[in-house]
mmCIF file of C-alpha atoms in Angstrom:
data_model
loop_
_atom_site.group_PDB
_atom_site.id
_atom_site.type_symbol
_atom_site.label_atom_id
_atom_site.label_comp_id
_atom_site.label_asym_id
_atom_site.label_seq_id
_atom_site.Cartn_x
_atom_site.Cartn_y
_atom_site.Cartn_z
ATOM 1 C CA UNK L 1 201.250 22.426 56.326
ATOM 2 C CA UNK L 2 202.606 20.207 53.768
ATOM 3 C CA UNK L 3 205.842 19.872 53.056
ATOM 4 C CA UNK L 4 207.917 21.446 49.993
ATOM 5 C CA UNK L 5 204.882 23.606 49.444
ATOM 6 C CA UNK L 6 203.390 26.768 48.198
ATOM 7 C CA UNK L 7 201.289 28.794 50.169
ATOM 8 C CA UNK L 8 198.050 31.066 48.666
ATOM 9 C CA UNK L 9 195.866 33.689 50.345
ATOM 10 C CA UNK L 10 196.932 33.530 54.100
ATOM 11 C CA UNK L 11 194.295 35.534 56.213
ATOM 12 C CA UNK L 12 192.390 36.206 53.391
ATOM 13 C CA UNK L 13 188.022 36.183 52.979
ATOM 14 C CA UNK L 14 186.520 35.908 49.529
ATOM 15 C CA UNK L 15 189.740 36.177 47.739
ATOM 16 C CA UNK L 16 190.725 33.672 44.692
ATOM 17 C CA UNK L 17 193.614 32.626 42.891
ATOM 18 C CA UNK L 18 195.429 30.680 40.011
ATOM 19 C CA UNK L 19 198.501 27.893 39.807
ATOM 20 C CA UNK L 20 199.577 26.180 36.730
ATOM 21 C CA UNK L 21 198.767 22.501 37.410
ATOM 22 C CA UNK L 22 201.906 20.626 37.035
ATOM 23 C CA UNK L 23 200.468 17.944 34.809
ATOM 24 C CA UNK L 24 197.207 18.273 32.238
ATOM 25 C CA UNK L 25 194.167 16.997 34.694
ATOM 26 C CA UNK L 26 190.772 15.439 32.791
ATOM 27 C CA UNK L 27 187.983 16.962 34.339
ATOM 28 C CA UNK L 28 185.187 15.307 32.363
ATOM 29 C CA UNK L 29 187.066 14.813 29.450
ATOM 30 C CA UNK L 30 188.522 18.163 29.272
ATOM 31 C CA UNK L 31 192.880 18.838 30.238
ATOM 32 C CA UNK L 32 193.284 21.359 32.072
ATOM 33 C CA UNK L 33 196.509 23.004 33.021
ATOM 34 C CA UNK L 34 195.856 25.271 35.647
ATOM 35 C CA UNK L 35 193.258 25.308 38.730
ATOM 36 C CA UNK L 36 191.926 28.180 40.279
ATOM 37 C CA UNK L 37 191.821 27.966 44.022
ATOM 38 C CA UNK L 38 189.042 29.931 46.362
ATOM 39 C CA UNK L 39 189.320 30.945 50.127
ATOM 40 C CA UNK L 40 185.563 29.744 49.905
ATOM 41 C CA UNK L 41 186.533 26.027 49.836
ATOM 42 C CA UNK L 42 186.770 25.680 45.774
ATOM 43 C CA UNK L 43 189.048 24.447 43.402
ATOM 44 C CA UNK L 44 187.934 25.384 39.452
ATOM 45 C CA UNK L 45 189.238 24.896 36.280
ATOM 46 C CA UNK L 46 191.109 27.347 35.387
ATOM 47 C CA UNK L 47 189.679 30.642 36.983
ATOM 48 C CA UNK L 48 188.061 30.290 40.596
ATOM 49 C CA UNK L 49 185.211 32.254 41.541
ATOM 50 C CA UNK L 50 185.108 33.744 45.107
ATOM 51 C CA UNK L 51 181.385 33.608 45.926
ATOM 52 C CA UNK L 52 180.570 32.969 49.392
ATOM 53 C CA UNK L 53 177.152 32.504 49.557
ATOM 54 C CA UNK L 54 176.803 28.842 48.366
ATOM 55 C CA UNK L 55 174.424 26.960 46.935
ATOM 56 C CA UNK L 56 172.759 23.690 45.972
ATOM 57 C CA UNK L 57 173.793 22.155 42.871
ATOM 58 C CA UNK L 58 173.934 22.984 39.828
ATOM 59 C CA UNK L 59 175.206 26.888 39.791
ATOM 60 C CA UNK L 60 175.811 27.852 36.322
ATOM 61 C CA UNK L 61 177.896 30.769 37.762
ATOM 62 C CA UNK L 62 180.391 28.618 38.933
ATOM 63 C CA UNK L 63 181.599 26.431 35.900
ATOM 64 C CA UNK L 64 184.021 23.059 36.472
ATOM 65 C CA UNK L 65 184.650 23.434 39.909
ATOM 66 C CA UNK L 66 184.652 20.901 42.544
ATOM 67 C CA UNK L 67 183.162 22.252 45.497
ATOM 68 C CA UNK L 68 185.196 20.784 48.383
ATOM 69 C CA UNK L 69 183.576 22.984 51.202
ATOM 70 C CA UNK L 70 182.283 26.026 49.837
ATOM 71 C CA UNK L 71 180.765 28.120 52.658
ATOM 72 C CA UNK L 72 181.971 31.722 53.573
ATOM 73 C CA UNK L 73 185.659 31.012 54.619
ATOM 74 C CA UNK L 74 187.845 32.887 56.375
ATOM 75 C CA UNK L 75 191.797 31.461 55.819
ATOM 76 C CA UNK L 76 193.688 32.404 58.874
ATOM 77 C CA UNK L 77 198.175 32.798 58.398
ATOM 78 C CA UNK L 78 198.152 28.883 56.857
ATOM 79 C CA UNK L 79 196.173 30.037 53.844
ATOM 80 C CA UNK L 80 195.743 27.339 50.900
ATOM 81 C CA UNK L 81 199.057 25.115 50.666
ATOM 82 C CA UNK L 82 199.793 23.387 47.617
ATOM 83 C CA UNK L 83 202.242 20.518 46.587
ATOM 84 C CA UNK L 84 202.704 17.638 44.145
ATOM 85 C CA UNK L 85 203.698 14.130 45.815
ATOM 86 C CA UNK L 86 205.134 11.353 43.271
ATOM 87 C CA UNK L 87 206.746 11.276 39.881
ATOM 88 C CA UNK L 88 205.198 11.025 36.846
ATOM 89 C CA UNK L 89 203.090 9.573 35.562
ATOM 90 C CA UNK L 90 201.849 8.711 38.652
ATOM 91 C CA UNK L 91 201.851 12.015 40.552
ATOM 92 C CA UNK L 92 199.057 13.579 42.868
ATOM 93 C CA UNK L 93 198.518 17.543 43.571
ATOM 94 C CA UNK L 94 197.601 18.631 46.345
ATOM 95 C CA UNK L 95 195.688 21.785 47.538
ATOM 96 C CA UNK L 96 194.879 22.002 51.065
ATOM 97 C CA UNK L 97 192.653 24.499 53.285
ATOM 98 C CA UNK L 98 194.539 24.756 56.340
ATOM 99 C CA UNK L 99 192.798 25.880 60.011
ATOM 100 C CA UNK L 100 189.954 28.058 58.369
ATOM 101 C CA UNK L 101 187.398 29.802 60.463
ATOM 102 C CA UNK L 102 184.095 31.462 59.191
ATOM 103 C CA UNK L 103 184.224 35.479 58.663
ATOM 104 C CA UNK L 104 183.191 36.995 62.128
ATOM 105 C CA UNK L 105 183.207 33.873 64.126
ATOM 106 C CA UNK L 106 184.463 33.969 67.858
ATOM 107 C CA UNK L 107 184.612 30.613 68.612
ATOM 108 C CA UNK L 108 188.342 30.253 69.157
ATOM 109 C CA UNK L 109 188.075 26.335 68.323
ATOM 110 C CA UNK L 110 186.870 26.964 65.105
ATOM 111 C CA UNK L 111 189.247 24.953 62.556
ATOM 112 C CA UNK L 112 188.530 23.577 59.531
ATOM 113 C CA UNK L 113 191.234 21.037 57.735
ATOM 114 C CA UNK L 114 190.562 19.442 53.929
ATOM 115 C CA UNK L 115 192.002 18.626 50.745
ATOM 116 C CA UNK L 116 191.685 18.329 47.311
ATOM 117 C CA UNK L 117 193.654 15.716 45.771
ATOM 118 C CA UNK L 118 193.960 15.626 41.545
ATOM 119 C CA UNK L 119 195.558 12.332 40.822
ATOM 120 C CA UNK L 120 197.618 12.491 37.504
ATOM 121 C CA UNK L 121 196.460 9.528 34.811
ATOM 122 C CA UNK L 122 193.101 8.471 36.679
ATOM 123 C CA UNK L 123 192.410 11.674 36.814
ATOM 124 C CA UNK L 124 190.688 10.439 40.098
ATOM 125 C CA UNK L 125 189.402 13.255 42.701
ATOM 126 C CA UNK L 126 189.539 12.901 46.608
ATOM 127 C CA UNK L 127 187.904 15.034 48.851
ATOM 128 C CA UNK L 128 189.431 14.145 52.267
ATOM 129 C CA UNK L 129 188.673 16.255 55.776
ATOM 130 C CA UNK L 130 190.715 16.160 58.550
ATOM 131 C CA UNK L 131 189.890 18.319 61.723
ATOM 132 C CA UNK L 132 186.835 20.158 61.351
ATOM 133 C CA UNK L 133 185.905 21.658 64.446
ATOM 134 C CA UNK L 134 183.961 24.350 66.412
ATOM 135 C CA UNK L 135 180.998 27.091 65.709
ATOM 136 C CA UNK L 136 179.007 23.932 66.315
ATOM 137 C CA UNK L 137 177.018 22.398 63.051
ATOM 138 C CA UNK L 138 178.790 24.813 60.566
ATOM 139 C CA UNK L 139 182.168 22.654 60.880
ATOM 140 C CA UNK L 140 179.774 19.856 59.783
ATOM 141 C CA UNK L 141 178.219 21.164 56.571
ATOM 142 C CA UNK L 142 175.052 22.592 57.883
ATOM 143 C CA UNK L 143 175.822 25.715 55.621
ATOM 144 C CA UNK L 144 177.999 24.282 53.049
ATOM 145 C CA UNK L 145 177.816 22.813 49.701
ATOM 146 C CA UNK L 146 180.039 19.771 48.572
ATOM 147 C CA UNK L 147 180.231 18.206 45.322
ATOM 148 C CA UNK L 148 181.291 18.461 41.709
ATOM 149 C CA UNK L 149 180.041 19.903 38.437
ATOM 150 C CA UNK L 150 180.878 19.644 34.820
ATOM 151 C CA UNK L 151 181.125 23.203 32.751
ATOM 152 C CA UNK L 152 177.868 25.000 33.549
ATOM 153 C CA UNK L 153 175.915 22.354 34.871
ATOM 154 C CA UNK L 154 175.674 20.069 32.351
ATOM 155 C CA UNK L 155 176.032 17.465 34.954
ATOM 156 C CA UNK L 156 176.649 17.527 38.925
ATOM 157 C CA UNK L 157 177.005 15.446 41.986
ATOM 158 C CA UNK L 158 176.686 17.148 45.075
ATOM 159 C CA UNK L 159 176.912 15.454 48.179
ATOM 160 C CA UNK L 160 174.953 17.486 50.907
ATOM 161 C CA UNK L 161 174.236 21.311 50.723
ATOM 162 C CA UNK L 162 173.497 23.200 54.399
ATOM 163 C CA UNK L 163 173.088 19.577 55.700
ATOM 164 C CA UNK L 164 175.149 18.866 58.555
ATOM 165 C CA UNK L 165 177.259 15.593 57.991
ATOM 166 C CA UNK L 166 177.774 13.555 60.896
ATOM 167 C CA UNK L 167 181.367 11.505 61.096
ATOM 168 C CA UNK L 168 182.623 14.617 58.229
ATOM 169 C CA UNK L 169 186.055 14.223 59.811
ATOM 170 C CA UNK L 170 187.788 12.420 59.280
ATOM 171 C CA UNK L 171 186.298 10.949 56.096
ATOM 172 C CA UNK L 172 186.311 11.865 52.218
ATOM 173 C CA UNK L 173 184.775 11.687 48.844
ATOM 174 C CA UNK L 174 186.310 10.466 45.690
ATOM 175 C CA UNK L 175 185.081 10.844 42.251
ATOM 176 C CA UNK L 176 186.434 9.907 38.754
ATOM 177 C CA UNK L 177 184.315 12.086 36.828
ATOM 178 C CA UNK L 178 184.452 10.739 32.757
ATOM 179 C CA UNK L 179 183.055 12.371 29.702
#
């Protein structure tokens, strides 16, 4: 848990919600002043959607949203904790999935840790994973989609989709994405 923090949709599945951004973000040349956070490993501008069954990139369902690890998530008590670090016009908010599991599982060393960091100014996006552990290849990717995509799919990076990652954690992804 981060400190000085807010927390959103503790032992929740398929559940979404929205928090005004503390500073306008550029996502492809667009502010935005709110995201919209998904159990489902999301984070969308403004409104999130709460699809669980991913998919490879693009998805015009699922417009502006960086796809940080969107499988079907289950977010045990620590939910989705947000924060900003830093002053302006330098800071950096923070949204972080904190020891999710996947809906049904029973391995009890299921835990999956990551961010989503939106620096203010850049407008720079990190993807960073810490622990991501248990239910064997899942924890690595093998059913998730990661990436990024511009309004309805105008234009999209995605990293892997139901490919397992080796060395996912820890490690990350950044992206600047311009007009």
């Amino acid at each position: 848990t981060i400190p000085g923090h807010s927390t959103f949709l503790a032992n929740q599945d398929d559940d979404i919600t929205t928090e005004t951004l503390p500073f306008g973000f550029s996502y492809y040349g667009r502010s935005f002043g709110a995201v919209g956070l998904s159990s489902n490993g999301m984070l969308s501008f403004p409104t999130a959607s709460a699809q669980y069954i991913n998919s490879s990139l693009p998805n015009t369902s699922i417009p502006d949203t960086i796809f940080a690890f969107w499988d079907d998530l289950y977010l045990r008590s620590n939910g989705i904790c947000t924060t900003v670090l830093g002053s302006s016009p330098n800071r950096q908010y923070i949204a972080e999935w904190s020891n999710a599991t996947f809906p049904g599982s029973t391995d009890l060393t299921t835990s999956l840790n990551f961010e989503v960091f939106l620096s203010e100014g850049t407008n720079a996006i990190d993807v960073l994973f810490g622990t991501m552990t248990g239910d064997g290849t899942l924890s690595s990717g093998s059913s998730a989609t990661i990436g990024v995509q511009r309004d309805t799919a105008s234009l999209t990076d995605q990293v892997p989709h139901d490919a397992v990652v080796t060395r996912l954690a820890p490690s990350g992804y950044r992206w600047s994405p311009r007009v």
